[in-house]
GROMACS .gro file of N, CA and C in nm:
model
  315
    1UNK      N    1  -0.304   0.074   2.518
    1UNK     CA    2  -0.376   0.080   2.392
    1UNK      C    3  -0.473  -0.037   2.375
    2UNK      N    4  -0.484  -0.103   2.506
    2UNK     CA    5  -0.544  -0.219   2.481
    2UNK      C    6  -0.667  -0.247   2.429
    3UNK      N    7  -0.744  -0.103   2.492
    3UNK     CA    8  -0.911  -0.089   2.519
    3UNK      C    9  -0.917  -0.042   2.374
    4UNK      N   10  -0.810   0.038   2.290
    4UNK     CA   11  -0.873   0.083   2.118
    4UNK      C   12  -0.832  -0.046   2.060
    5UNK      N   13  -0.763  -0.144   2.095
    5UNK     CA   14  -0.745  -0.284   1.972
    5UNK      C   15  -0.874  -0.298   1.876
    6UNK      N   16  -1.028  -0.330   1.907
    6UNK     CA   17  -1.084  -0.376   1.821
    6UNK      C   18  -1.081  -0.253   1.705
    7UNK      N   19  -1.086  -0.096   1.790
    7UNK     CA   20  -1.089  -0.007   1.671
    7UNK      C   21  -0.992  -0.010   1.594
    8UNK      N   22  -0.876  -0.025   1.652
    8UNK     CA   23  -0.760  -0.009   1.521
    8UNK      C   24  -0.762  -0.097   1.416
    9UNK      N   25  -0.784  -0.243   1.484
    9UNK     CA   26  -0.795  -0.314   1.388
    9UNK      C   27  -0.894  -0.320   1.289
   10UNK      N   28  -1.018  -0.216   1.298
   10UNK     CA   29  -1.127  -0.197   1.198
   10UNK      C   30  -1.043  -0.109   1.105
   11UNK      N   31  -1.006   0.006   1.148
   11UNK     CA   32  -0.975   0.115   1.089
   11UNK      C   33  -0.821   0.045   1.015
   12UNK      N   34  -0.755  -0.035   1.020
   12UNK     CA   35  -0.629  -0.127   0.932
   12UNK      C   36  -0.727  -0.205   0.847
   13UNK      N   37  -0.822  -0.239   0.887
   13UNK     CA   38  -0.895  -0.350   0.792
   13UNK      C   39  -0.965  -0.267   0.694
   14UNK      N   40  -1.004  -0.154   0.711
   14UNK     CA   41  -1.071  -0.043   0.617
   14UNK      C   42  -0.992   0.008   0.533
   15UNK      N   43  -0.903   0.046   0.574
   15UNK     CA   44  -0.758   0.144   0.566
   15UNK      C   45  -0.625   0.073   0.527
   16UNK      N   46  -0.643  -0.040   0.476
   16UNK     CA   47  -0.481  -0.174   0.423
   16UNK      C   48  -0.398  -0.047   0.423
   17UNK      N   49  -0.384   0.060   0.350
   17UNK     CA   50  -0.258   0.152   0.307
   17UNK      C   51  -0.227   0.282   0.398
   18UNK      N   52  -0.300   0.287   0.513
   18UNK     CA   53  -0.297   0.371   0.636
   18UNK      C   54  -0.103   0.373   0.698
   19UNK      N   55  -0.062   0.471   0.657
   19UNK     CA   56   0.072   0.494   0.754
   19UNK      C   57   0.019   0.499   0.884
   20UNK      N   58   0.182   0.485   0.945
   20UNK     CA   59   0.179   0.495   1.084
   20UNK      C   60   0.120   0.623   1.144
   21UNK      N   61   0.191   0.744   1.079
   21UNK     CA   62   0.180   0.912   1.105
   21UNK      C   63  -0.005   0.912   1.082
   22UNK      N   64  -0.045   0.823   0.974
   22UNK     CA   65  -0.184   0.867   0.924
   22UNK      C   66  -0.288   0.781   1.085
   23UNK      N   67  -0.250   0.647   1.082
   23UNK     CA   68  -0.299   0.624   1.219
   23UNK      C   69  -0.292   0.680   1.367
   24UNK      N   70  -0.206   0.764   1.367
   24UNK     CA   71  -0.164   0.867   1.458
   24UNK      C   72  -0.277   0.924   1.475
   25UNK      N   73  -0.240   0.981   1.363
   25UNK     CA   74  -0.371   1.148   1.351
   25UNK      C   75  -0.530   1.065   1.355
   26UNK      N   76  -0.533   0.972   1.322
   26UNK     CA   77  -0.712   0.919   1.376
   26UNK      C   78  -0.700   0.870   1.493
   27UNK      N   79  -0.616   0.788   1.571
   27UNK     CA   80  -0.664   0.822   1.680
   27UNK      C   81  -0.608   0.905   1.767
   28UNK      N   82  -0.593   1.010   1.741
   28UNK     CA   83  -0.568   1.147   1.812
   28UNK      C   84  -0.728   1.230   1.743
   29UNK      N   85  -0.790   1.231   1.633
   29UNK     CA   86  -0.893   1.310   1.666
   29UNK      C   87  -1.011   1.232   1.619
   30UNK      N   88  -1.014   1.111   1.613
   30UNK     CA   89  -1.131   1.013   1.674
   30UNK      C   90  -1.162   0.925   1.793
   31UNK      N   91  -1.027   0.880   1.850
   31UNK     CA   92  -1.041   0.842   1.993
   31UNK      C   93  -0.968   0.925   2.124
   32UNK      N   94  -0.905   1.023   2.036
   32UNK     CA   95  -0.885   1.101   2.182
   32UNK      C   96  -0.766   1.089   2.259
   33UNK      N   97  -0.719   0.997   2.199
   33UNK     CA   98  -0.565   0.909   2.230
   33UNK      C   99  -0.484   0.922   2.173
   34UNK      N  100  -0.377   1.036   2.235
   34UNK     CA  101  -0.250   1.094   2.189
   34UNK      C  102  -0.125   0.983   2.238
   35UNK      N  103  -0.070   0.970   2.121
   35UNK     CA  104   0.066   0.840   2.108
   35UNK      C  105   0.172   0.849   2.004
   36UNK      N  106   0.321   0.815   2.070
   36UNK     CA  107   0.405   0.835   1.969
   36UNK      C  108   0.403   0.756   1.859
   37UNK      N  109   0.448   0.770   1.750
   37UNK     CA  110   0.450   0.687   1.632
   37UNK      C  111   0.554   0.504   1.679
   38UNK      N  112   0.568   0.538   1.722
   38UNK     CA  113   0.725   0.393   1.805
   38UNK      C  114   0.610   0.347   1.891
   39UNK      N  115   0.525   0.435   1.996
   39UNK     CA  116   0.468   0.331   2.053
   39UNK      C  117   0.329   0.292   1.995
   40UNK      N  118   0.307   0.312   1.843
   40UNK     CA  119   0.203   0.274   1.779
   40UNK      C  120   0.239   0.183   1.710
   41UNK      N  121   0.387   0.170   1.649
   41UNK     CA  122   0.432   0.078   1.581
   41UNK      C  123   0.442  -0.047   1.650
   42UNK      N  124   0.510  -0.051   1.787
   42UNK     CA  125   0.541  -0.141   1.859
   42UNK      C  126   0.446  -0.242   1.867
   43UNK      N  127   0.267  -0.136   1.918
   43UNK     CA  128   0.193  -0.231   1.938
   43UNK      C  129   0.136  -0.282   1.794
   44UNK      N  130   0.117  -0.252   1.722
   44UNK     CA  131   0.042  -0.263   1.631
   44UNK      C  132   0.161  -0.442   1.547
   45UNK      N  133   0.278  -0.384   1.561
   45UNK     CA  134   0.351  -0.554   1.507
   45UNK      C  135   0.370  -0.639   1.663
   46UNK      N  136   0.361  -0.596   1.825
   46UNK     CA  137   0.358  -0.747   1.896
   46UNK      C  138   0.231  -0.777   1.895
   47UNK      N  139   0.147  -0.655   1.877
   47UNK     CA  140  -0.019  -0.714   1.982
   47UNK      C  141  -0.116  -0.752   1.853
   48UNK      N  142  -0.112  -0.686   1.735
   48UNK     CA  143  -0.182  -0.744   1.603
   48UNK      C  144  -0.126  -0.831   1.511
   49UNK      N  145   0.020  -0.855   1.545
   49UNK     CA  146   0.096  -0.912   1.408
   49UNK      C  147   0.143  -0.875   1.291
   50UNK      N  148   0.115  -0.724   1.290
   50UNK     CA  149   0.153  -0.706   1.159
   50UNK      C  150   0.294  -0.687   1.155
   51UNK      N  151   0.334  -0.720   1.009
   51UNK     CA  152   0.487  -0.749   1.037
   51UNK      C  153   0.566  -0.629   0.860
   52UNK      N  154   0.498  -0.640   0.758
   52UNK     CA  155   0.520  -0.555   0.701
   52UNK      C  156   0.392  -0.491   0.633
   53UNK      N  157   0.434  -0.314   0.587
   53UNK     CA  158   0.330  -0.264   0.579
   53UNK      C  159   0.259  -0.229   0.490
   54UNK      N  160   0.383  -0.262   0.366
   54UNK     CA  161   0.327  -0.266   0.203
   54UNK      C  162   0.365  -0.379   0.140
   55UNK      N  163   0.317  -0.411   0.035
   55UNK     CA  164   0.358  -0.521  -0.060
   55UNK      C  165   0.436  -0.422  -0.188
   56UNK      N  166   0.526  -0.538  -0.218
   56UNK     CA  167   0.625  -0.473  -0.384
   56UNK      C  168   0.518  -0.504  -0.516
   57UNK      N  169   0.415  -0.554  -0.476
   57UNK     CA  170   0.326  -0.633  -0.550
   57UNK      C  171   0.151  -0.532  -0.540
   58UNK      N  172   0.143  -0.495  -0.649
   58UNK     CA  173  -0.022  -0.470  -0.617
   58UNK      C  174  -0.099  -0.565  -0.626
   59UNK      N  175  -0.213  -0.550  -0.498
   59UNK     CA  176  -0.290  -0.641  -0.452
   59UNK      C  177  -0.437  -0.641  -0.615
   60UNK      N  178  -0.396  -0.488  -0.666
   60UNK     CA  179  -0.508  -0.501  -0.811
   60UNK      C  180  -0.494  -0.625  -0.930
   61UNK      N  181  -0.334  -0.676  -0.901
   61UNK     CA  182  -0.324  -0.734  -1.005
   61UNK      C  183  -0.385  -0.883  -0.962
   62UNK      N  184  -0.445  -0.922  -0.848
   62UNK     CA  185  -0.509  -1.061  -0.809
   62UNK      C  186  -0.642  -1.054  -0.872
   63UNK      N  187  -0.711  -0.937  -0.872
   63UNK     CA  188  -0.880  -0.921  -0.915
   63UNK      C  189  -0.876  -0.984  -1.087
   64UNK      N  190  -0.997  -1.047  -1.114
   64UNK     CA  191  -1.023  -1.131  -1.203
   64UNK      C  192  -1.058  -1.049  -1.352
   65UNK      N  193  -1.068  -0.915  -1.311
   65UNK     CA  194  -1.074  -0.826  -1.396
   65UNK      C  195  -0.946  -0.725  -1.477
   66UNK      N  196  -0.887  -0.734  -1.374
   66UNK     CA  197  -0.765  -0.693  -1.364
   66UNK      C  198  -0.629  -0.799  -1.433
   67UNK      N  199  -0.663  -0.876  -1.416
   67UNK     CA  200  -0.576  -0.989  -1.486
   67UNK      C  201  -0.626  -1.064  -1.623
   68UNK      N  202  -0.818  -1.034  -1.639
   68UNK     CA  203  -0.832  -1.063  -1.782
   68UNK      C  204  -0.757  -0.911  -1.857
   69UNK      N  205  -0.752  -0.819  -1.776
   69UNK     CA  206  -0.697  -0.712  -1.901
   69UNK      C  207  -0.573  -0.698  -1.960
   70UNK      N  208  -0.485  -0.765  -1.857
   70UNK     CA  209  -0.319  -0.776  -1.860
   70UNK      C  210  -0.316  -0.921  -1.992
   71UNK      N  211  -0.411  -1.000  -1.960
   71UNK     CA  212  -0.406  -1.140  -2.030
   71UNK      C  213  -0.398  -1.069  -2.196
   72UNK      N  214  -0.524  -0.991  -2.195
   72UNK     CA  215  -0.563  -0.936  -2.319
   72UNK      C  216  -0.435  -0.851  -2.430
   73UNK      N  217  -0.406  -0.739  -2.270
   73UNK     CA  218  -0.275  -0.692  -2.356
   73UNK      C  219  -0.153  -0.784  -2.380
   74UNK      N  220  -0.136  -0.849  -2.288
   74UNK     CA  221  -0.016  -0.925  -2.337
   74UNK      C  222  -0.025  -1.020  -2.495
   75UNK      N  223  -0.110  -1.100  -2.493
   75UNK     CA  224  -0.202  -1.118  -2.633
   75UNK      C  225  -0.161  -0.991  -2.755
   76UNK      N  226  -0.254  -0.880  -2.750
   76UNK     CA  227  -0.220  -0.786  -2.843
   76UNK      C  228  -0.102  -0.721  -2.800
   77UNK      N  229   0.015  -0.720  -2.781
   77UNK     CA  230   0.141  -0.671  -2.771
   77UNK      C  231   0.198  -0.810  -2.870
   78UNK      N  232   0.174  -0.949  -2.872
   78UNK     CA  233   0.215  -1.009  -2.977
   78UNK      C  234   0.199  -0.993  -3.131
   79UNK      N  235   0.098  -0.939  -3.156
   79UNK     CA  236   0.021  -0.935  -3.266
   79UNK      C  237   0.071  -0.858  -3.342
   80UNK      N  238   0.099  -0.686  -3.245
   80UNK     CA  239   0.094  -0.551  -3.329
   80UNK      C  240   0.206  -0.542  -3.377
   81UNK      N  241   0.207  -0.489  -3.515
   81UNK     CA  242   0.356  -0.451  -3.546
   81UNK      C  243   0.450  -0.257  -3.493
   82UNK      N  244   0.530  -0.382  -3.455
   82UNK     CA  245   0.610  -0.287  -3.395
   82UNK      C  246   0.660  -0.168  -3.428
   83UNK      N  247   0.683  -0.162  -3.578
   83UNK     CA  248   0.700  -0.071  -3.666
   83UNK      C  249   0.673   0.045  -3.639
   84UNK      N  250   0.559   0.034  -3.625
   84UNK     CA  251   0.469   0.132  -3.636
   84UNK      C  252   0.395   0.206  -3.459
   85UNK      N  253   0.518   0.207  -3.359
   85UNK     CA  254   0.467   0.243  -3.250
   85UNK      C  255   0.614   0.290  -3.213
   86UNK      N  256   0.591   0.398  -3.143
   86UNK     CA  257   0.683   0.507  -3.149
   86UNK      C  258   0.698   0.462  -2.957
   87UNK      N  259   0.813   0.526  -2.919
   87UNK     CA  260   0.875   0.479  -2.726
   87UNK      C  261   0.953   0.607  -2.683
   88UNK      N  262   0.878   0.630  -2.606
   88UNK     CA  263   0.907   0.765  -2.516
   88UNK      C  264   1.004   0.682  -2.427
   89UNK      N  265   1.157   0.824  -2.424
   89UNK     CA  266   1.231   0.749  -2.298
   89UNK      C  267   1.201   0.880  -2.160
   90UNK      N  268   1.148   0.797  -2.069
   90UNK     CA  269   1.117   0.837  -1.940
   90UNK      C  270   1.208   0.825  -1.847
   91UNK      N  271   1.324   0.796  -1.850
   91UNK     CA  272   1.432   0.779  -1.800
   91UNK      C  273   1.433   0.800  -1.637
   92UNK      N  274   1.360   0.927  -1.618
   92UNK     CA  275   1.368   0.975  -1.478
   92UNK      C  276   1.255   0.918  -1.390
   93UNK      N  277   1.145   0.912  -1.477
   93UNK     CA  278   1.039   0.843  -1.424
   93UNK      C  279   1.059   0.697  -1.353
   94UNK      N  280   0.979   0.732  -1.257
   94UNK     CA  281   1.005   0.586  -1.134
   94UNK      C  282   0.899   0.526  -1.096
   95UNK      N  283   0.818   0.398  -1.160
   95UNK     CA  284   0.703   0.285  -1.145
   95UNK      C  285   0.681   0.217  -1.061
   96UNK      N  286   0.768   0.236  -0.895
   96UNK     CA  287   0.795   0.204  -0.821
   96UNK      C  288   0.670   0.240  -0.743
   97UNK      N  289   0.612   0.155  -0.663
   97UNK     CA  290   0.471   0.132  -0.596
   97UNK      C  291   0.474   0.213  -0.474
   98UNK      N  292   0.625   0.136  -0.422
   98UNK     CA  293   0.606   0.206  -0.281
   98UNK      C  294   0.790   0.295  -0.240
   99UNK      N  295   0.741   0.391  -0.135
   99UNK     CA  296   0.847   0.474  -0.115
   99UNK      C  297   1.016   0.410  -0.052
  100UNK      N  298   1.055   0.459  -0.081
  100UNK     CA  299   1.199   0.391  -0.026
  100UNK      C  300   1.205   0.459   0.084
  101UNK      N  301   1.224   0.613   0.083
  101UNK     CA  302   1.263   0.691   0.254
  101UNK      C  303   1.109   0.744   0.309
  102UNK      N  304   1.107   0.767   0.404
  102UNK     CA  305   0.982   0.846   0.459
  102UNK      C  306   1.086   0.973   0.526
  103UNK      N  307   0.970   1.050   0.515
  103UNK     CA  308   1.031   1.240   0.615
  103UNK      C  309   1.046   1.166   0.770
  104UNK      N  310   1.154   1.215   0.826
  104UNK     CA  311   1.140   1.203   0.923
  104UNK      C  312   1.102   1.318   1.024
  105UNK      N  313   0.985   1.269   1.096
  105UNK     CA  314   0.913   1.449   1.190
  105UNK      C  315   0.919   1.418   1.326
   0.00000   0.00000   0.00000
């Protein structure tokens, strides 16, 4: 896989949230290079470094825009009276960023 390194590493640098299965399938029908998912993983954490593949953390909440808006609400969540705002229980609902199991194929 040596000779696609610079591409993969474009297509990870384009692609931060690219699965393994999803890097599969590009280079199987952009370079032509059919490979198991184990031996994509392998290379991709000895020969690039990568070591994990999501964060528990969104990377939106670093942008300067993104954190004046959180600043803002947190601000008006002091202010408002509470009284007067009604709370859905979502109980089942899950805010969770990233997946716990993947399908296995």
């Amino acid at each position: 896989m040596e000779p696609y390194e610079d591409a993969i590493k474009a297509q990870l640098v384009d692609h931060p949230s690219m699965t393994l299965k999803e890097l599969q399938s590009w280079l199987e029908s952009e370079q032509g290079l059919i490979m198991s998912i184990s031996a994509i993983d392998k290379f991709v954490r000895q020969k690039l470094g990568y070591r994990y593949k999501k964060t528990v953390f969104a990377s939106e909440q670093q942008r300067d825009d993104v954190a004046l808006a959180r600043e803002q609400w947190q601000a008006w969540q002091k202010s408002c009276d509470v009284s007067k705002r009604v709370f859905l229980d979502k109980t089942s609902a899950s805010t969770e960023l990233i997946r716990r199991y993947g399908a296995v194929l």
